[in-house]
Coordinates of C-alpha atoms in Angstrom, one line a residue:
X2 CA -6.2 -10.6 -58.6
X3 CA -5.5 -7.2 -59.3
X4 CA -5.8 -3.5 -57.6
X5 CA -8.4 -2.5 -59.6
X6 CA -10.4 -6.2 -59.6
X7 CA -10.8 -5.9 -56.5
X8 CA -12.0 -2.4 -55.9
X9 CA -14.3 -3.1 -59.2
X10 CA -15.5 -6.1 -57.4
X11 CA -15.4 -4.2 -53.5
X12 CA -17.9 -1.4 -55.1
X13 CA -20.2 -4.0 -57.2
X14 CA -21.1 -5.3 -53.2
X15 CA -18.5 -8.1 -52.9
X16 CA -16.7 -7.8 -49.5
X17 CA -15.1 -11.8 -49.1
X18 CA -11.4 -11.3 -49.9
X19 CA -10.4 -14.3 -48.2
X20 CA -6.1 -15.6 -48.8
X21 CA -6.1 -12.8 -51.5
X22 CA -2.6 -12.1 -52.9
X23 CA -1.6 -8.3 -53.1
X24 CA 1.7 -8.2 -52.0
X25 CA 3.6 -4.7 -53.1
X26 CA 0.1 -3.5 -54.6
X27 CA -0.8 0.3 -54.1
X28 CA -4.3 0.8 -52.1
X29 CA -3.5 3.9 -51.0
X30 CA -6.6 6.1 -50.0
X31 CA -8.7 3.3 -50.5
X32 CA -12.2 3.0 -49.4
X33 CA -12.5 -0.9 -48.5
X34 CA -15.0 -0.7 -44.8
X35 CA -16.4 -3.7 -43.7
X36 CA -13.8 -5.7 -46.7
X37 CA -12.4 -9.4 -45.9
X38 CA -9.0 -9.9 -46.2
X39 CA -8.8 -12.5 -43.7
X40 CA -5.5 -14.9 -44.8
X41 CA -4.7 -12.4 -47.5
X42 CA -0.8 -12.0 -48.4
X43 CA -0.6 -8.2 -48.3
X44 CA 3.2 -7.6 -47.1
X45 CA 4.8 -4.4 -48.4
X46 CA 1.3 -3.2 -49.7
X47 CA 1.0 0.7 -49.6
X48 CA -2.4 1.0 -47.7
X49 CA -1.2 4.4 -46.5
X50 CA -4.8 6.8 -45.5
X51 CA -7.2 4.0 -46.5
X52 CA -10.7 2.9 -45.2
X53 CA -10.7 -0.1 -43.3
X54 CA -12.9 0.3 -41.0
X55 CA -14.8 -3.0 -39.2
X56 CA -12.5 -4.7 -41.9
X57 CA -11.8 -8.4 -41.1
X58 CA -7.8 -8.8 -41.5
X59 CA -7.3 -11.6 -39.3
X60 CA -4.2 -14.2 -40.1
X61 CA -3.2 -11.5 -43.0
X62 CA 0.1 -10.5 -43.3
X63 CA 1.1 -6.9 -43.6
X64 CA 4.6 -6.7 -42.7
X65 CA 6.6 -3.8 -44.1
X66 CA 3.1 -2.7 -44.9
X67 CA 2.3 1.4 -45.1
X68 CA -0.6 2.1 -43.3
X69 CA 0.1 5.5 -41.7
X70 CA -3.3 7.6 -41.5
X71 CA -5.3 4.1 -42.1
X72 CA -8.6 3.9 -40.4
X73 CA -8.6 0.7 -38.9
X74 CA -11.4 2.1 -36.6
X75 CA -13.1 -1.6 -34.7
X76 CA -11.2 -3.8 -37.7
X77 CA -10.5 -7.2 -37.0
X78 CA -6.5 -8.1 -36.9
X79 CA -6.4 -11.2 -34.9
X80 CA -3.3 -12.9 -35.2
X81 CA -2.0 -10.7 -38.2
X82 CA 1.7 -10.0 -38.8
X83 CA 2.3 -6.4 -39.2
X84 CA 6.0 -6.5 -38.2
X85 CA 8.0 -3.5 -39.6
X86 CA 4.8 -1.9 -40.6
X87 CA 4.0 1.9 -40.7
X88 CA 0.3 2.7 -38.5
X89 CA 1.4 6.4 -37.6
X90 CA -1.2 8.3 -37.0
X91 CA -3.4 5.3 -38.1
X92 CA -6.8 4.9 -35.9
X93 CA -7.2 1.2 -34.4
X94 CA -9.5 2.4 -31.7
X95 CA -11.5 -0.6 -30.6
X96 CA -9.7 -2.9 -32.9
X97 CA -9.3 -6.2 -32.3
X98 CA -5.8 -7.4 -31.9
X99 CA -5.5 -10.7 -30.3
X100 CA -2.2 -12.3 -30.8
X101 CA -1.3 -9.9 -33.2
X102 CA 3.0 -9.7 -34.0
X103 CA 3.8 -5.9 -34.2
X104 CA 7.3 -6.3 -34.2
X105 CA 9.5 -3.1 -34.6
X106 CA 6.3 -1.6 -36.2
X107 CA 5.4 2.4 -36.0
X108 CA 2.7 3.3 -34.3
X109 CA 3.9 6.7 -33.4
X110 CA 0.2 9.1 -32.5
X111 CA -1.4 6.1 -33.5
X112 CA -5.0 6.1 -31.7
X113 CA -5.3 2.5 -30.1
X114 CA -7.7 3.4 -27.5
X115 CA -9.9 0.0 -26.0
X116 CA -8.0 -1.8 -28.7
X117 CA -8.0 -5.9 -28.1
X118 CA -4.3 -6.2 -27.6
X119 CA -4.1 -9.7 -25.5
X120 CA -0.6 -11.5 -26.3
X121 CA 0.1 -9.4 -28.6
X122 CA 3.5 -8.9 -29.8
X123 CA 5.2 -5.3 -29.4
X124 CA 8.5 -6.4 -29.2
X125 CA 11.1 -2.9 -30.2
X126 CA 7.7 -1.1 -31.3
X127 CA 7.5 2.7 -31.3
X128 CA 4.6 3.8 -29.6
X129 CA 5.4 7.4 -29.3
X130 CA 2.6 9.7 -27.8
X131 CA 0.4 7.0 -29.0
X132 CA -3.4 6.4 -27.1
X133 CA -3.8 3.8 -25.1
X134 CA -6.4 4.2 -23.0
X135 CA -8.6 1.5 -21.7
X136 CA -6.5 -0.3 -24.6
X137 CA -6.1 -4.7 -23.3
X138 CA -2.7 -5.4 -23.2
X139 CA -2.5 -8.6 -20.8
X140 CA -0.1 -10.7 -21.5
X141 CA 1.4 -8.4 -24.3
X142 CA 4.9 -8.8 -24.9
X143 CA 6.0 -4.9 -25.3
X144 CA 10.2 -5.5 -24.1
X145 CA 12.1 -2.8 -25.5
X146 CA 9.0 -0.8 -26.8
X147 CA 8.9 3.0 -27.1
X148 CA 6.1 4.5 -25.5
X149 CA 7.3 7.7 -24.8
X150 CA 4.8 10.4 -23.7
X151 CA 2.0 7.4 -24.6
X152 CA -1.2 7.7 -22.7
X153 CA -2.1 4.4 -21.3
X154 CA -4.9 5.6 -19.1
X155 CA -7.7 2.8 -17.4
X156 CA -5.1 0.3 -19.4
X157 CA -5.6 -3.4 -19.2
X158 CA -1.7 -4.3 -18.9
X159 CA -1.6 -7.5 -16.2
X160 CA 1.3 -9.7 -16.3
X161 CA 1.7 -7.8 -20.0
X162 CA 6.3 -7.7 -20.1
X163 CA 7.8 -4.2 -20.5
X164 CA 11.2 -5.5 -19.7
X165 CA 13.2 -2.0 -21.0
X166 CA 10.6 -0.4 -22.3
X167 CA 10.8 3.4 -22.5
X168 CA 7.7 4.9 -20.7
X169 CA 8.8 8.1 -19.5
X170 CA 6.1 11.1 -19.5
X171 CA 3.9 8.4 -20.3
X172 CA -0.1 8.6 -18.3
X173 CA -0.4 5.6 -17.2
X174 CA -2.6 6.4 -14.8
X175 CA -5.1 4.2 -13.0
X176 CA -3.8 1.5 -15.4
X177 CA -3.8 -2.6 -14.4
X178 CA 0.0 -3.4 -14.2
X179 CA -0.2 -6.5 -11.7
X180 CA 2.4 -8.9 -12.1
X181 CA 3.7 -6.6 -15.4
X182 CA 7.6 -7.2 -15.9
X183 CA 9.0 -3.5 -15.8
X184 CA 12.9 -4.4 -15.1
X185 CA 15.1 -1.7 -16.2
X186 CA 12.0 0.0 -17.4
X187 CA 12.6 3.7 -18.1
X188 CA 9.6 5.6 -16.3
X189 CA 10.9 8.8 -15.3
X190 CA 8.3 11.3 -15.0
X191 CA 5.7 8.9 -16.1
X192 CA 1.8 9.7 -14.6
X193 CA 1.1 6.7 -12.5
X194 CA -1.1 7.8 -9.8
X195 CA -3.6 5.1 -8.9
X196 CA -2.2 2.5 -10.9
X197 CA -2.3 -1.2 -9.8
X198 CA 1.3 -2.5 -9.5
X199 CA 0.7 -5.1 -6.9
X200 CA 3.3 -7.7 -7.2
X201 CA 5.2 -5.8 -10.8
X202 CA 8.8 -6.8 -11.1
X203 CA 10.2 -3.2 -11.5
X204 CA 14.1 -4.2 -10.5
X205 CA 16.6 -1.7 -11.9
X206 CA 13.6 0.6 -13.3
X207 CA 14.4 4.4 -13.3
X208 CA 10.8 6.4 -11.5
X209 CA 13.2 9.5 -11.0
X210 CA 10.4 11.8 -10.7
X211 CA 7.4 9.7 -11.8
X212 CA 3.9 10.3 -10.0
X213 CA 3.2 7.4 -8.0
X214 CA 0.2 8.6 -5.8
X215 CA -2.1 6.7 -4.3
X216 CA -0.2 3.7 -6.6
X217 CA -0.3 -0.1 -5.0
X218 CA 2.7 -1.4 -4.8
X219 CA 2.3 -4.1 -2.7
X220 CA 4.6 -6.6 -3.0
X221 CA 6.5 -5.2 -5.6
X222 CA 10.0 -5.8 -6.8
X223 CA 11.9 -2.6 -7.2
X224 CA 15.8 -4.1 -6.1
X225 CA 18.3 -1.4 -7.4
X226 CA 15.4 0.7 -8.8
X227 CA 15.9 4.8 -8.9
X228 CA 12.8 6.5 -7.6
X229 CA 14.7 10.1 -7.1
X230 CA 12.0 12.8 -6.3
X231 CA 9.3 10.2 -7.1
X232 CA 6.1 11.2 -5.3
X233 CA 4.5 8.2 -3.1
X234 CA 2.5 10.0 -1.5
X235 CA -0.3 7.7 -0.1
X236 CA 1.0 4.7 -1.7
X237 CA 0.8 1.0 -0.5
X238 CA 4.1 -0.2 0.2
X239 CA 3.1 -3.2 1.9
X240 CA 5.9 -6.2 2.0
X241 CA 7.3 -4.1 -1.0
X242 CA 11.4 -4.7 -1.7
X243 CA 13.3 -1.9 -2.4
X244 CA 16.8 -3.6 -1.4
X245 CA 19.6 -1.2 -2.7
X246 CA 16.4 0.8 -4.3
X247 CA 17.5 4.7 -4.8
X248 CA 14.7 6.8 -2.3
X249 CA 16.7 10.1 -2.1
X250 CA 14.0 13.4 -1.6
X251 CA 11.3 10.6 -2.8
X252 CA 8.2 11.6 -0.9
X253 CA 6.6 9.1 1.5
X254 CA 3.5 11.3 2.6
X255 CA 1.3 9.1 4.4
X256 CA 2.6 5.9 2.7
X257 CA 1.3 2.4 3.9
X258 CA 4.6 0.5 4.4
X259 CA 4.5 -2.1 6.8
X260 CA 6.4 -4.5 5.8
X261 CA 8.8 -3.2 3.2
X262 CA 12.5 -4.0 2.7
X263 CA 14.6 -1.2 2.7
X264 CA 17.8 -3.2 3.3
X265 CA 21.1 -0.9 2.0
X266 CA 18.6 1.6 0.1
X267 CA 19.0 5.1 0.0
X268 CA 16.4 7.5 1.9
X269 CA 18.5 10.4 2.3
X270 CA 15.6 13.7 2.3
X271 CA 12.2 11.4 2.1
X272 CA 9.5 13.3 2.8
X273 CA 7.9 11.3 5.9
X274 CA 5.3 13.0 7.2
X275 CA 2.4 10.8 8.8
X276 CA 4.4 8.0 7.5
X277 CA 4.6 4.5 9.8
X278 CA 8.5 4.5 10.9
X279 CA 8.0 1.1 11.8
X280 CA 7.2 -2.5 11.0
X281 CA 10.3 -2.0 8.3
X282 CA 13.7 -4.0 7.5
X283 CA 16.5 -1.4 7.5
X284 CA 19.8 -3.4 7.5
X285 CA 22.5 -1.1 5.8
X286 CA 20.2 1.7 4.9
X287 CA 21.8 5.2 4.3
X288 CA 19.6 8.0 5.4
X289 CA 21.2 11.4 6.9
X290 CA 18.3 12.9 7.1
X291 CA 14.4 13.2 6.6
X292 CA 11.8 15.6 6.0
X293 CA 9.2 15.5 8.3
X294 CA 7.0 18.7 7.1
X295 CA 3.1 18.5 6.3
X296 CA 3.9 19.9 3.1
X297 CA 7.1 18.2 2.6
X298 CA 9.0 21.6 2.2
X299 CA 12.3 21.3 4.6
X300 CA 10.2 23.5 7.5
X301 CA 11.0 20.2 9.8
X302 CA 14.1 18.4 9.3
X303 CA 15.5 15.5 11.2
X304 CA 19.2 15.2 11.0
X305 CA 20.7 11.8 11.9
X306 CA 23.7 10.6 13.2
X307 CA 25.9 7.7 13.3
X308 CA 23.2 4.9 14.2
X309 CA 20.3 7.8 15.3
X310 CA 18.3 6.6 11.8
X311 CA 18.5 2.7 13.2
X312 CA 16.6 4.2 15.9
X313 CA 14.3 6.3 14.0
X314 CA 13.2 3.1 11.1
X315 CA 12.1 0.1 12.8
X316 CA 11.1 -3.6 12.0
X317 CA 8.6 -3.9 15.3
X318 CA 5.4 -1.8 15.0
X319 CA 4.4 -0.9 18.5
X320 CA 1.3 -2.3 19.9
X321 CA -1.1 -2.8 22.3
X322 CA -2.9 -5.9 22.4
X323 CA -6.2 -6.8 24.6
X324 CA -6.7 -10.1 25.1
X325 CA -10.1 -11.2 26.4
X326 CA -11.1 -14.6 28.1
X327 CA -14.1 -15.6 26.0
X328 CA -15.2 -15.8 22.5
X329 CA -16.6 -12.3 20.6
X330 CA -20.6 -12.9 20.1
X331 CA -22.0 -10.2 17.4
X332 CA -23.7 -8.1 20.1
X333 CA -20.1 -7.3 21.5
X334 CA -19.0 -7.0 18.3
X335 CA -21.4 -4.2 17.2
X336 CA -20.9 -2.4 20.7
X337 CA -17.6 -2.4 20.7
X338 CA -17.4 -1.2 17.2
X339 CA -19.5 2.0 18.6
X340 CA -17.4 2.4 21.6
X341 CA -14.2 2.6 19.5
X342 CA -15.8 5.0 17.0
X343 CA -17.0 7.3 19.6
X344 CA -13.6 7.0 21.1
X345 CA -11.5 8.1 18.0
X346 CA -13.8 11.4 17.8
X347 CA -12.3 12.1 20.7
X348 CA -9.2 10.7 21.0
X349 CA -6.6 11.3 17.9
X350 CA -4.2 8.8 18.8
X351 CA -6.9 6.2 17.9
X352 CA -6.2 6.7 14.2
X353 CA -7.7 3.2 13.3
X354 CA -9.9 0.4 14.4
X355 CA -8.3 -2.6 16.1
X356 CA -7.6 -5.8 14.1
X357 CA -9.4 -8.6 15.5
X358 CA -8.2 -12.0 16.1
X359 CA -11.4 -14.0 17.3
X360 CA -10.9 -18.2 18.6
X361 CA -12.9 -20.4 20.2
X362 CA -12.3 -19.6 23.5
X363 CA -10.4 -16.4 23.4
X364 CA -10.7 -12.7 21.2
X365 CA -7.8 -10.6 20.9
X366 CA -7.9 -6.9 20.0
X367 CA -4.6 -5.3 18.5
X368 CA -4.0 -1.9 18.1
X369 CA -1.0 -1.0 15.8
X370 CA 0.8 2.8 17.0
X371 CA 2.7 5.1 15.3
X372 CA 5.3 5.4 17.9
X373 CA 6.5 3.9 21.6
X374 CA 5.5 7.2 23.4
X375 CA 2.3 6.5 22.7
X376 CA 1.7 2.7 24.1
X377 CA 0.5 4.4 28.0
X378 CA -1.8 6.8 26.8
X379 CA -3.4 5.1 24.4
X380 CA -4.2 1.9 26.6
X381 CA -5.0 3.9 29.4
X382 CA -8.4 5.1 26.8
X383 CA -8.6 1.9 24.5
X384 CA -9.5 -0.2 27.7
X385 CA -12.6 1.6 28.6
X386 CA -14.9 -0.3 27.0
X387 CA -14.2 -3.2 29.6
X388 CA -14.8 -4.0 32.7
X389 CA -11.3 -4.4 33.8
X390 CA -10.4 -0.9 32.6
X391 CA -10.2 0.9 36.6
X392 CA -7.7 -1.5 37.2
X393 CA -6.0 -1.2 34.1
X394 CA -5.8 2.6 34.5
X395 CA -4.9 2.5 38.1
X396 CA -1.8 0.2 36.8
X397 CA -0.4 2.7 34.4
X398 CA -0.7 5.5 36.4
X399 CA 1.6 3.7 39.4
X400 CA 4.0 3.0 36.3
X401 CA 4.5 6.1 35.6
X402 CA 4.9 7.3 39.3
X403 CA 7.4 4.3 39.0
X404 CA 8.8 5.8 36.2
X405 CA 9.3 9.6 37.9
X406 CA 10.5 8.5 41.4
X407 CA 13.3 6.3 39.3
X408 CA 13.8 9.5 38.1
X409 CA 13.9 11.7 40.8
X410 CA 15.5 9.6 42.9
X411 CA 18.3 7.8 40.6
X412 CA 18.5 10.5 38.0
X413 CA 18.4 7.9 35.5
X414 CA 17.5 10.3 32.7
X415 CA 20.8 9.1 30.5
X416 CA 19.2 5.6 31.0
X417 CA 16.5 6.4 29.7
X418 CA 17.8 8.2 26.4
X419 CA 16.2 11.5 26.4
X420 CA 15.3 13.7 29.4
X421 CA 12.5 14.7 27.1
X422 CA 11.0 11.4 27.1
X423 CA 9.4 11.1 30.5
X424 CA 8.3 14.8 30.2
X425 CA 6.2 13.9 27.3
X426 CA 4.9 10.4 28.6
X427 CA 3.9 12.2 31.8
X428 CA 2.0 14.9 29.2
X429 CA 0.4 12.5 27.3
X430 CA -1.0 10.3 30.1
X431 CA -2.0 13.4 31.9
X432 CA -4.1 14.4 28.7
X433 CA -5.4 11.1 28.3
X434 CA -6.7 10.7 31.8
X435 CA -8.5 13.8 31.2
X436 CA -9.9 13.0 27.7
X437 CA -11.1 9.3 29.5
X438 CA -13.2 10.5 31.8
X439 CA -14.9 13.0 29.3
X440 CA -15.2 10.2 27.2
X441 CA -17.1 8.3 30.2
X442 CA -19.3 11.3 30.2
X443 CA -20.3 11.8 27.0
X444 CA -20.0 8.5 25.3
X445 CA -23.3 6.1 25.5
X446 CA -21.8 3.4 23.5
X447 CA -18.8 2.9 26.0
X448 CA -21.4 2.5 28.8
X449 CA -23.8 0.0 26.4
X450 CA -20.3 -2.0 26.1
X451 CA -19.5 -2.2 29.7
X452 CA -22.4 -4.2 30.2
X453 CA -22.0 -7.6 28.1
X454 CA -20.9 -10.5 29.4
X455 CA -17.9 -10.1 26.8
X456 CA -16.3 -6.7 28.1
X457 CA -16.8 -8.0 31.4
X458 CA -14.4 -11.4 31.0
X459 CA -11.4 -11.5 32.3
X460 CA -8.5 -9.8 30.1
X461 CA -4.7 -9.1 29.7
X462 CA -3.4 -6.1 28.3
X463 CA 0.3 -6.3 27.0
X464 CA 2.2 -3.4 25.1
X465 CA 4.6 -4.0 23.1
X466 CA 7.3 -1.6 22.0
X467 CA 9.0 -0.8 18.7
X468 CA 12.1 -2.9 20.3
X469 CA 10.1 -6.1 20.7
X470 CA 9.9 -6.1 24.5
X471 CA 6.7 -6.4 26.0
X472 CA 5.3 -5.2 29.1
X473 CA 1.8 -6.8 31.3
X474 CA -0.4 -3.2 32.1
X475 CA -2.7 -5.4 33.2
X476 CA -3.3 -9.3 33.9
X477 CA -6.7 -10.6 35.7
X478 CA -5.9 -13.5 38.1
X479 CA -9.0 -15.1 36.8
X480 CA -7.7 -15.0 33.5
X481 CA -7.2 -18.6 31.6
X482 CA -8.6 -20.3 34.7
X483 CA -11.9 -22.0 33.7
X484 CA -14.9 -23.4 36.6
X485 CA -17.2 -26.0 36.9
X486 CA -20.2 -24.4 35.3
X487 CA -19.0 -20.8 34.4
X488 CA -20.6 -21.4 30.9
X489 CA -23.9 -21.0 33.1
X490 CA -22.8 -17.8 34.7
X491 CA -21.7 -14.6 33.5
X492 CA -18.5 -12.4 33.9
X493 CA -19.7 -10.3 37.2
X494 CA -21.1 -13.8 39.2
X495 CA -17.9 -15.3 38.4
X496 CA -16.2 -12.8 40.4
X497 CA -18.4 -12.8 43.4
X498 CA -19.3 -16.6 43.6
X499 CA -15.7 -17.9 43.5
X500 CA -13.9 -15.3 46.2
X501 CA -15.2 -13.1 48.3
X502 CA -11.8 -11.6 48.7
X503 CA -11.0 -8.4 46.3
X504 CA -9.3 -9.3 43.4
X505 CA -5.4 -8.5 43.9
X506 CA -3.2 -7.0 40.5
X507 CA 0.1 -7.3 41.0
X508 CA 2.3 -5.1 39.1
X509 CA 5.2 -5.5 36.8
X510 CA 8.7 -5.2 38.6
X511 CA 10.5 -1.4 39.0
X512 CA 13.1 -3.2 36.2
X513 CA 10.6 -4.3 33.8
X514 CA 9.4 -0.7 33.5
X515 CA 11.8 1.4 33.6
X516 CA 13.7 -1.5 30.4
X517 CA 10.9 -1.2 28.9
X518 CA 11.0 2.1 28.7
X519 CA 14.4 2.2 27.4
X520 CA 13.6 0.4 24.7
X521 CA 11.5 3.5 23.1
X522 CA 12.9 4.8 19.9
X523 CA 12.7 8.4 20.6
X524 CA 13.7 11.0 18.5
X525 CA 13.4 14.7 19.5
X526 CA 11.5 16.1 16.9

């Protein structure tokens, strides 16, 4: 068939084209919308600012084909070879792609936005300032692809392999990259704030000033990658490797990284502020110094040396951990949820809720910290929910007189790393005492609480510092010990019908405190 057959026959109403031969032919400027050409040979054809529009081109080949300027607006190209071919400038928005082979073809400024592009392969494409957006590209293969300055925008690109790809200045922005293969990926100054790389293999990849806010990251692979001024701010980091990774000036702005291996990267000048130092693997990092400003502008800067930044990054969070002898019922649950949001209005150091750990028998409250100095203070207010809390007070304030007469008497202040340290753990306990018993005062859920059966159990109340030791505030002697028929009584009975002797709290030895103690990571801001 020839050119003009088949527009003769395309304007008399005919639109089935099906295995058509036109290889070489000249359609140029041709108005063929809604045509079939599925199967149809049309390699090297010169289809350069034609109509196809809702055409069906599925299985057709068009490699070497000219199509730049084409509108290919919702065609059909399933499975269609267009390797080598020329779509600059050519509209494919909502086209259907599936399995498509674009190898090596130009799509520079060519509008692909909510295009079908599943398995599709973009193998050495140029994808210059093309449109992306809300374009499927899961499970496309795009290695080696130029997408510089492309806007990939709400893009579909799970699991989709980028392996070298050039994406820098690209908007990728709340885009679907989970599981994507980004090794040696160039992304610097790319636009990915609020994308989705959970679990992306981004080893080697350059993010030298790339916009990763609010960007999850979680359990990404980013071994030797370079993130030079890249902007995390707000990003989850969790269990995210960055071994030998490139962090210099990156900002870390209230960045969720529990978790993370940093082993032997570079964090020389991160911006830290309300960043987690703990709860991290450090072996071999290089850091000589951090930025610890709100606005990440040098106005607080923490110098390190020698093995001062082992002190500052550490794998154990702090915590403090109440352990309660009975099982959580959903009334304690709701009043306890109450009493700790009433408390956090209050209290800042409360900065979330507890995790809960809830067995058969037993119900364990954890409460993660943002640093050692402030384990006292904060379980001297996160225990007042519970009946055991006047003892548990009274405890931590004789460890701390423990701590000052050690003090006074030994002038063990070297021992204890800073002579700042007890200053401010004296400070803080003294504010918290205060803010408890306005919290008492004010606070009706804390009283609702007090009274269940639940927050009167017995309990143990154990800190744990950011170098792994632990320390007992607070241990009930009635704790683990089960009667005859204490299902049939509650908490308060149990106390009264057993002894009539006060209950006796014996505390931790002069030793235990003051090591424990010692094994604060301070630093002197």
């Amino acid at each position: 068939m020839t050119v003009d057959e088949l527009l003769e026959q395309y304007a008399a109403g005919v639109l089935n084209f099906n295995g058509v031969d036109l290889a070489e032919a000249n359609l140029s400027g041709a108005k063929l919308s809604g045509v079939n050409l599925s199967d149809a040979n049309l390699s090297i054809v010169n289809l350069s600012g034609a109509n196809l529009s809702e055409a069906n081109l599925s299985n057709a080949k068009l490699n070497v084909a000219r199509l730049s300027g084409a509108n290919l607006c919702s065609a059909i190209l399933n499975n269609a070879s267009l390797n080598v071919a020329n779509l600059i400038r050519a509209d494919l928005a909502r086209a259907q792609l599936k399995g498509t082979s674009l190898i090596r073809a130009e799509l520079i400024r060519a509008d692909l936005s909510r295009a079908d592009l599943l398995e599709a392969n973009l193998t050495s494409a140029d994808l210059r300032e093309a449109t992306l957006r809300q374009a499927n590209l899961r499970h496309a293969n795009l290695s080696e692809t130029l997408l510089k300055g492309a806007s990939l925008t709400g893009a579909n690109l799970e699991m989709a392999n980028l392996n070298a790809s050039d994406l820098s200045r690209c908007d990728i922005s709340g885009a679907n990259l989970r599981d994507a293969e980004l090794r040696q990926a160039n992304l610097r100054h790319a636009n990915l704030s609020g994308a989705d790389l959970s679990g992306a293999n981004l080893r080697w990849a350059d993010l030298s000033g790339a916009n990763l806010r609010w960007t999850d990251l979680s359990g990404a692979k980013l071994s030797g990658a370079t993130l030079i001024g890249a902007d995390l701010s707000n990003a989850n980091l969790t269990n995210t490797i960055f071994i030998h990774a490139d962090l210099t000036q990156t900002k870390l702005i209230r960045a969720e990284w529990i978790g993370a291996d940093l082993t032997g990267a570079t964090l020389t000048g991160a911006k830290l502020y309300a960043t987690s130092r703990f709860g991290l693997k450090t072996e071999g990092m290089i850091c000589e110094w951090v930025d610890l400003s709100p606005a990440g502008d040098r106005s607080i800067i923490q110098n390190f040396h020698s093995q001062e930044s082992r002190d500052f990054f550490n794998e154990t969070p702090p915590t403090i951990r109440i352990i309660v002898d009975a099982a959580i019922e959903h009334e304690a649950n709701f009043a306890l949820a109450g009493a700790y949001y009433q408390i956090a209005q209050e209290y800042r150091g409360l900065k979330q809720p507890p995790s809960m750990e809830s067995g058969a028998r037993r119900t364990v409250f954890t409460f993660y910290l943002d640093s050692d100095e402030a384990l006292f203070p904060t379980a001297y207010i996160v225990i007042l929910p519970f009946l055991d809390a006047v003892s548990t007070q009274k405890n931590i304030s004789r460890m701390m007189e423990m701590i000052n007469n050690e003090v006074v008497d030994n002038q063990n202040l070297k021992s204890l790393k800073s002579p700042q340290i007890v200053k401010e753990l004296n400070i803080l306990v003294e504010q918290a005492m205060s803010q408890a018993t306005t919290i008492k005062q004010m606070k009706k859920n804390i009283e609702v609480a007090a009274k269940l059966n639940f927050c009167k159990a017995p309990s143990q109340i154990i800190l744990t510092n950011s170098s792994a030791h632990t320390l007992i505030v607070h241990d009930n002697p009635l704790f683990g010990k089960r009667f005859i028929n204490r299902s049939a009584l509650n908490a308060a009975s149990a106390y009264d019908d057993i002894s009539s002797e006060p209950i006796k709290y014996i505390l931790p030895s002069l030793n235990m405190v003051i090591d424990f103690v010692k094994g604060f990571h301070y630093i002197n801001h």
